[in-house]
Amino acid sequence: MRPIQFLLVGLLGAGVCFYFARLRTRLIDRSLVLLTAVAGVVLIAVPEWSTELAALFGVGRGVDLIIYVGLFLLAFVCLLLYARIRALQGRLTDLVRAGAIRDARRPERLRIAAPDQRPAHAA
Amino acid sequence: MNGANASVFVVVAAYNEGRVIRSTLEPLIGAGYSVVVVDDGSRDDTSSVLAQLPVYSLRHLINLGQGAALQTGMAFALRQEAEYVVHFDADGQHRMADIPVLLEPLVKGEADVVLGSRFLKREHREAVPEKRRLVLRVARFINLLFTGVWLTDAHNGFRALTRAAAARIALRENGYAHASEILSQIARQKLRYVERPTAIAYTDYSRAKGQPLSNAFNIVLDLVLRGLFR
């Protein structure tokens, strides 16, 4: 592997991390997915372009480039789904917690009254 | 009932602890602490046992995790005007006698959070099983890396907080990673924390049930992911 490849992978990895930690918006998420999907479709439809593009990036074959793009898309979508699951879990927790607090049982009703507090008619 | 202890709310998260929960709670009740038990969607008779005890009893309709149960208990305790909140294990591993030890720095105003440690006194340290002791020693460094907090015991569920400190903690980790999340929040909120020696009673019951060491990997993973997906 050439140094430039390490650098690009590192930058891409850092970029993805930074994106998820700070920059994410729904619009960008969807744009990225759409963009990658469109790119994938175009490259499959016009294979010659993929070969030319691959040469440009220093990748051996057009197919390889498509695979790289596809893998990136897959990983990205997985992370998006994970983020969504976490958000859902948070909301579920809030819901269950609200119910638990609302229906809380208090200890007072189980405390046995002192003799002088018992109702007069009790034996 | 001891009025002074009533402002100390002992929060117990319980999941399928029907067998031991009564013996864990009765001493606490007897000492006059206000006891808040959160039944985290137990599938055994935990709930029916709780119904017979004079405690505050809350129930998650589904199992969310120990972190979630603790947070629910804390939020509830604060609503009941708790002065101090204590985290106490449901399985009898913690000793009630250590509660005043944890509360002392809070009452004196020396700290906002007090964390129990098995490694401050030799007899406590030696009671910890060999393998677990080793893992916990390593965990200290990982904990420092992720939370910026250095503790002699990075994974001890026995804690005491002042009302103000508890109000500033909002756990979002539902599972075991909550222990590290509490520490991160303590650091971020700049709360004053100290450790105090506490014992852990390793009974056959708790040993069998205890956290599998593989959870260590899960906890680290949770921490990394939490860093990414705020």
Coordinates of C-alpha atoms in Angstrom, one line a residue:
Chain A
M1 CA 0.0 0.0 0.0
R2 CA 1.2 3.5 -0.8
P3 CA 1.3 6.2 1.8
I4 CA -1.4 8.2 0.1
Q5 CA -3.7 5.3 0.6
F6 CA -3.1 5.2 4.4
L7 CA -3.7 8.9 4.5
L8 CA -6.9 8.7 2.5
V9 CA -8.3 5.9 4.7
G10 CA -7.3 7.8 7.8
L11 CA -9.0 10.9 6.6
L12 CA -12.1 9.1 5.5
G13 CA -12.4 7.3 8.8
A14 CA -11.8 10.5 10.7
G15 CA -14.3 12.3 8.5
V16 CA -17.0 9.7 9.1
C17 CA -16.4 9.8 12.9
F18 CA -16.5 13.6 12.9
Y19 CA -19.7 13.6 10.8
F20 CA -21.5 11.3 13.1
A21 CA -20.4 13.0 16.3
R22 CA -21.1 16.6 15.2
L23 CA -22.2 17.4 11.7
R24 CA -25.1 15.0 11.0
T25 CA -28.3 16.3 9.7
R26 CA -31.1 14.4 8.1
L27 CA -30.6 16.2 4.8
I28 CA -26.9 15.4 4.6
D29 CA -27.6 11.8 5.5
R30 CA -30.1 11.3 2.8
S31 CA -28.0 13.3 0.3
L32 CA -25.0 11.1 0.9
V33 CA -27.0 7.9 0.6
L34 CA -28.7 9.2 -2.6
L35 CA -25.4 10.4 -4.1
T36 CA -23.7 7.1 -3.4
A37 CA -26.6 5.1 -4.8
V38 CA -26.8 7.2 -7.9
A39 CA -23.0 6.9 -8.4
G40 CA -23.3 3.2 -8.0
V41 CA -26.1 2.9 -10.5
V42 CA -24.3 5.2 -13.1
L43 CA -21.1 3.2 -12.8
I44 CA -22.8 -0.1 -13.3
A45 CA -24.8 1.3 -16.3
V46 CA -21.8 2.8 -18.0
P47 CA -19.0 0.5 -17.2
E48 CA -16.4 2.3 -19.3
W49 CA -16.8 5.3 -17.0
S50 CA -16.0 3.1 -14.0
T51 CA -12.8 1.9 -15.7
E52 CA -11.7 5.5 -16.5
L53 CA -12.6 6.7 -13.0
A54 CA -10.8 3.8 -11.5
A55 CA -7.6 4.7 -13.4
L56 CA -8.0 8.2 -12.1
F57 CA -8.0 7.0 -8.5
G58 CA -5.2 4.5 -9.0
V59 CA -7.6 1.6 -8.5
G60 CA -7.0 -1.4 -10.8
R61 CA -10.4 -2.2 -12.2
G62 CA -13.8 -0.5 -12.6
V63 CA -15.4 -3.3 -10.7
D64 CA -13.1 -2.7 -7.7
L65 CA -14.1 0.9 -7.6
I66 CA -17.7 0.0 -7.6
I67 CA -17.1 -2.5 -4.8
Y68 CA -15.3 0.2 -2.7
V69 CA -18.2 2.6 -3.3
G70 CA -20.7 -0.1 -2.5
L71 CA -18.9 -1.0 0.8
F72 CA -18.8 2.6 1.9
L73 CA -22.5 2.9 1.2
L74 CA -23.2 -0.2 3.2
A75 CA -21.1 0.8 6.2
F76 CA -22.7 4.3 6.1
V77 CA -26.2 2.9 6.0
C78 CA -25.5 0.5 8.9
L79 CA -24.2 3.4 11.0
L80 CA -27.3 5.4 10.2
L81 CA -29.5 2.6 11.3
Y82 CA -27.6 2.2 14.5
A83 CA -28.0 5.9 15.2
R84 CA -31.7 5.6 14.6
I85 CA -31.9 2.6 16.9
R86 CA -30.2 4.5 19.7
A87 CA -32.5 7.4 19.3
L88 CA -35.5 5.1 19.4
Q89 CA -34.2 3.3 22.5
G90 CA -33.9 6.7 24.3
R91 CA -37.5 7.5 23.5
L92 CA -38.7 4.1 24.6
T93 CA -36.8 4.5 27.9
D94 CA -38.4 7.9 28.5
L95 CA -41.8 6.4 27.9
V96 CA -41.3 3.4 30.2
R97 CA -39.8 5.6 32.9
A98 CA -42.7 8.0 32.8
G99 CA -45.1 5.1 33.3
A100 CA -43.1 3.7 36.2
I101 CA -43.0 7.0 38.0
R102 CA -46.7 7.7 37.4
D103 CA -47.7 4.3 38.8
A104 CA -45.3 4.3 41.7
R105 CA -46.5 2.6 44.9
R106 CA -45.9 4.4 48.1
P107 CA -44.9 2.7 51.4
E108 CA -47.3 4.6 53.6
R109 CA -50.3 2.4 53.0
L110 CA -48.4 -0.6 54.4
R111 CA -47.3 1.0 57.6
I112 CA -49.2 -0.4 60.6
A113 CA -50.9 2.4 62.6
A114 CA -49.8 2.9 66.2
P115 CA -52.4 1.7 68.8
D116 CA -53.8 5.2 69.4
Q117 CA -54.3 5.8 65.7
R118 CA -56.3 2.7 65.0
P119 CA -60.0 3.3 64.4
A120 CA -62.1 3.3 67.6
H121 CA -64.3 0.4 66.5
A122 CA -61.3 -2.0 66.0
A123 CA -61.0 -4.6 68.8
Chain B
M1 CA -38.7 5.3 62.6
N2 CA -35.4 7.3 62.5
G3 CA -36.4 10.6 61.0
A4 CA -32.9 11.6 60.0
N5 CA -32.4 8.6 57.7
A6 CA -35.7 9.2 56.0
S7 CA -34.2 11.9 53.9
V8 CA -31.6 9.4 52.6
F9 CA -33.2 7.7 49.6
V10 CA -31.7 4.3 48.9
V11 CA -32.3 3.4 45.2
V12 CA -32.2 -0.3 44.4
A13 CA -32.5 -1.5 40.8
A14 CA -33.9 -5.1 40.7
Y15 CA -34.2 -7.6 37.9
N16 CA -35.3 -11.1 38.8
E17 CA -34.1 -10.8 42.4
G18 CA -37.2 -12.3 43.9
R19 CA -35.1 -14.8 45.9
V20 CA -33.0 -12.2 47.8
I21 CA -34.7 -8.9 47.5
R22 CA -36.6 -9.2 50.8
S23 CA -33.4 -9.9 52.8
T24 CA -31.7 -7.1 51.1
L25 CA -34.4 -4.5 51.7
E26 CA -35.5 -5.4 55.3
P27 CA -32.4 -4.1 57.0
L28 CA -32.7 -0.9 55.0
I29 CA -36.3 -0.5 56.0
G30 CA -35.5 -1.2 59.6
A31 CA -32.8 1.5 59.6
G32 CA -35.4 4.0 58.5
Y33 CA -34.0 4.8 55.1
S34 CA -36.4 5.7 52.4
V35 CA -36.1 2.8 50.0
V36 CA -36.9 3.2 46.3
V37 CA -37.0 -0.1 44.4
V38 CA -37.2 -0.1 40.6
D39 CA -38.4 -3.5 39.3
D40 CA -36.8 -3.5 35.8
G41 CA -39.3 -5.7 34.1
S42 CA -38.6 -8.8 36.2
R43 CA -40.2 -12.0 35.1
D44 CA -40.1 -13.7 38.5
D45 CA -42.0 -12.8 41.7
T46 CA -39.9 -9.7 42.4
S47 CA -43.0 -7.5 42.0
S48 CA -45.2 -9.5 44.4
V49 CA -42.5 -9.6 47.0
L50 CA -42.2 -5.8 46.8
A51 CA -45.9 -5.4 47.2
Q52 CA -45.6 -6.7 50.7
L53 CA -42.8 -4.3 51.7
P54 CA -43.1 -0.7 52.9
V55 CA -40.9 0.7 50.1
Y56 CA -41.5 3.0 47.2
S57 CA -42.0 0.5 44.4
L58 CA -41.7 1.4 40.7
R59 CA -41.9 -1.0 37.8
H60 CA -40.5 -0.7 34.3
L61 CA -43.0 -2.6 32.1
I62 CA -40.1 -3.9 30.0
N63 CA -36.6 -4.6 30.9
L64 CA -34.4 -1.6 30.1
G65 CA -31.2 -2.2 32.0
Q66 CA -29.6 -1.4 35.3
G67 CA -28.6 2.1 34.2
A68 CA -32.1 2.9 33.2
A69 CA -33.6 1.5 36.4
L70 CA -31.1 3.6 38.5
Q71 CA -32.0 6.7 36.6
T72 CA -35.7 6.1 37.1
G73 CA -35.1 5.6 40.8
M74 CA -33.0 8.7 41.1
A75 CA -35.5 10.9 39.3
F76 CA -38.2 9.6 41.5
A77 CA -36.2 10.1 44.7
L78 CA -35.5 13.7 43.7
R79 CA -39.3 14.3 43.3
Q80 CA -39.8 13.0 46.8
E81 CA -37.4 15.7 48.1
A82 CA -34.5 13.4 48.8
E83 CA -31.5 15.0 50.5
Y84 CA -29.2 12.2 49.6
V85 CA -29.4 9.4 47.1
V86 CA -27.6 6.1 47.6
H87 CA -27.2 3.4 44.9
F88 CA -27.5 0.0 46.5
D89 CA -27.3 -3.4 44.8
A90 CA -30.4 -5.7 45.0
D91 CA -28.5 -8.9 45.4
G92 CA -27.1 -8.4 48.9
Q93 CA -23.5 -7.7 47.9
H94 CA -23.5 -4.3 49.6
R95 CA -23.6 -3.9 53.3
M96 CA -26.0 -1.4 54.8
A97 CA -23.4 -0.6 57.5
D98 CA -21.3 1.1 54.8
I99 CA -24.0 3.6 54.0
P100 CA -23.0 6.0 56.8
V101 CA -19.4 5.7 55.6
L102 CA -20.5 6.9 52.2
L103 CA -22.7 9.6 53.5
E104 CA -20.1 11.2 55.8
P105 CA -18.2 13.3 53.2
L106 CA -21.5 14.5 51.8
V107 CA -22.9 15.5 55.2
K108 CA -19.6 17.3 56.0
G109 CA -19.8 19.1 52.7
E110 CA -16.5 17.7 51.5
A111 CA -17.8 16.1 48.4
D112 CA -20.8 15.9 46.0
V113 CA -20.4 12.2 45.2
V114 CA -18.9 9.4 47.2
L115 CA -17.9 6.2 45.5
G116 CA -17.4 2.9 47.3
S117 CA -14.1 1.1 46.7
R118 CA -13.1 -2.5 47.4
F119 CA -9.5 -1.6 47.1
L120 CA -9.0 0.9 49.9
K121 CA -8.9 -1.6 52.8
R122 CA -6.9 -4.8 52.7
E123 CA -9.7 -7.1 54.0
H124 CA -12.1 -5.8 51.4
R125 CA -9.5 -6.2 48.6
E126 CA -8.7 -9.7 49.6
A127 CA -12.3 -10.7 49.5
V128 CA -12.5 -10.0 45.7
P129 CA -11.9 -13.1 43.6
E130 CA -8.5 -13.3 42.0
K131 CA -9.6 -13.0 38.4
R132 CA -12.0 -10.2 39.0
R133 CA -9.4 -8.3 40.9
L134 CA -7.1 -8.5 37.9
V135 CA -9.8 -7.4 35.5
L136 CA -10.7 -4.5 37.7
R137 CA -7.1 -3.4 37.9
V138 CA -7.0 -3.2 34.1
A139 CA -10.4 -1.5 34.1
R140 CA -9.0 1.4 36.1
F141 CA -6.8 2.4 33.2
I142 CA -9.5 2.0 30.6
N143 CA -11.8 4.0 32.8
L144 CA -9.3 6.8 33.1
L145 CA -8.9 6.9 29.4
F146 CA -12.6 7.2 28.7
T147 CA -13.8 9.2 31.6
G148 CA -10.8 11.2 32.8
V149 CA -11.6 9.9 36.3
W150 CA -9.0 7.9 38.2
L151 CA -10.5 5.5 40.8
T152 CA -9.1 2.6 42.7
D153 CA -12.4 0.8 42.0
A154 CA -13.8 1.7 38.6
H155 CA -16.8 -0.5 38.7
N156 CA -18.5 -0.3 42.0
G157 CA -22.2 0.2 42.1
F158 CA -22.2 1.5 45.7
R159 CA -22.5 5.3 45.6
A160 CA -23.9 8.2 47.4
L161 CA -24.8 11.6 46.0
T162 CA -26.2 14.8 47.3
R163 CA -29.5 16.0 46.0
A164 CA -27.8 18.6 43.9
A165 CA -25.3 16.2 42.4
A166 CA -28.1 13.6 41.6
A167 CA -30.0 16.3 39.8
R168 CA -27.1 17.0 37.5
I169 CA -26.7 13.4 36.5
A170 CA -28.8 12.1 33.6
L171 CA -28.0 8.6 32.6
R172 CA -28.6 7.7 29.0
E173 CA -26.8 4.4 29.0
N174 CA -29.3 1.7 29.9
G175 CA -26.9 -1.2 30.3
Y176 CA -23.8 -1.8 32.3
A177 CA -21.9 1.1 30.6
H178 CA -23.9 3.4 32.9
A179 CA -21.2 2.9 35.5
S180 CA -18.7 4.6 33.3
E181 CA -21.2 7.2 32.1
I182 CA -21.8 8.3 35.7
L183 CA -18.1 9.0 36.0
S184 CA -18.0 10.9 32.7
Q185 CA -20.8 13.1 33.9
I186 CA -19.2 13.6 37.3
A187 CA -16.1 14.8 35.5
R188 CA -18.0 17.0 33.0
Q189 CA -20.2 18.5 35.7
K190 CA -17.1 19.1 37.8
L191 CA -18.6 17.4 40.8
R192 CA -16.4 16.8 43.8
Y193 CA -15.9 13.1 44.3
V194 CA -14.1 10.9 46.8
E195 CA -13.8 7.2 47.4
R196 CA -14.6 5.4 50.7
P197 CA -13.9 1.8 51.6
T198 CA -16.8 -0.5 51.3
A199 CA -17.0 -4.3 51.4
I200 CA -18.6 -6.6 48.8
A201 CA -20.1 -9.8 50.1
Y202 CA -19.6 -12.4 47.4
T203 CA -22.2 -15.0 48.1
D204 CA -22.7 -18.1 45.9
Y205 CA -25.9 -16.4 44.6
S206 CA -24.1 -13.2 43.5
R207 CA -21.1 -15.0 42.2
A208 CA -23.3 -17.2 40.0
K209 CA -25.2 -14.2 38.8
G210 CA -22.4 -11.7 38.6
Q211 CA -21.3 -9.8 35.6
P212 CA -19.6 -12.1 33.1
L213 CA -16.1 -10.9 32.2
S214 CA -17.1 -10.7 28.5
N215 CA -19.2 -7.8 29.5
A216 CA -15.9 -5.8 29.8
F217 CA -15.7 -5.9 26.0
N218 CA -19.3 -4.8 25.7
I219 CA -18.7 -1.9 28.0
V220 CA -15.7 -0.6 26.1
L221 CA -17.7 -0.9 22.9
D222 CA -20.6 1.0 24.4
L223 CA -18.2 3.8 25.5
V224 CA -16.8 4.2 22.1
L225 CA -20.2 4.2 20.4
R226 CA -21.6 6.7 23.0
G227 CA -18.7 9.0 22.1
L228 CA -19.7 8.9 18.5
F229 CA -23.5 8.9 18.7
R230 CA -24.2 11.6 21.3

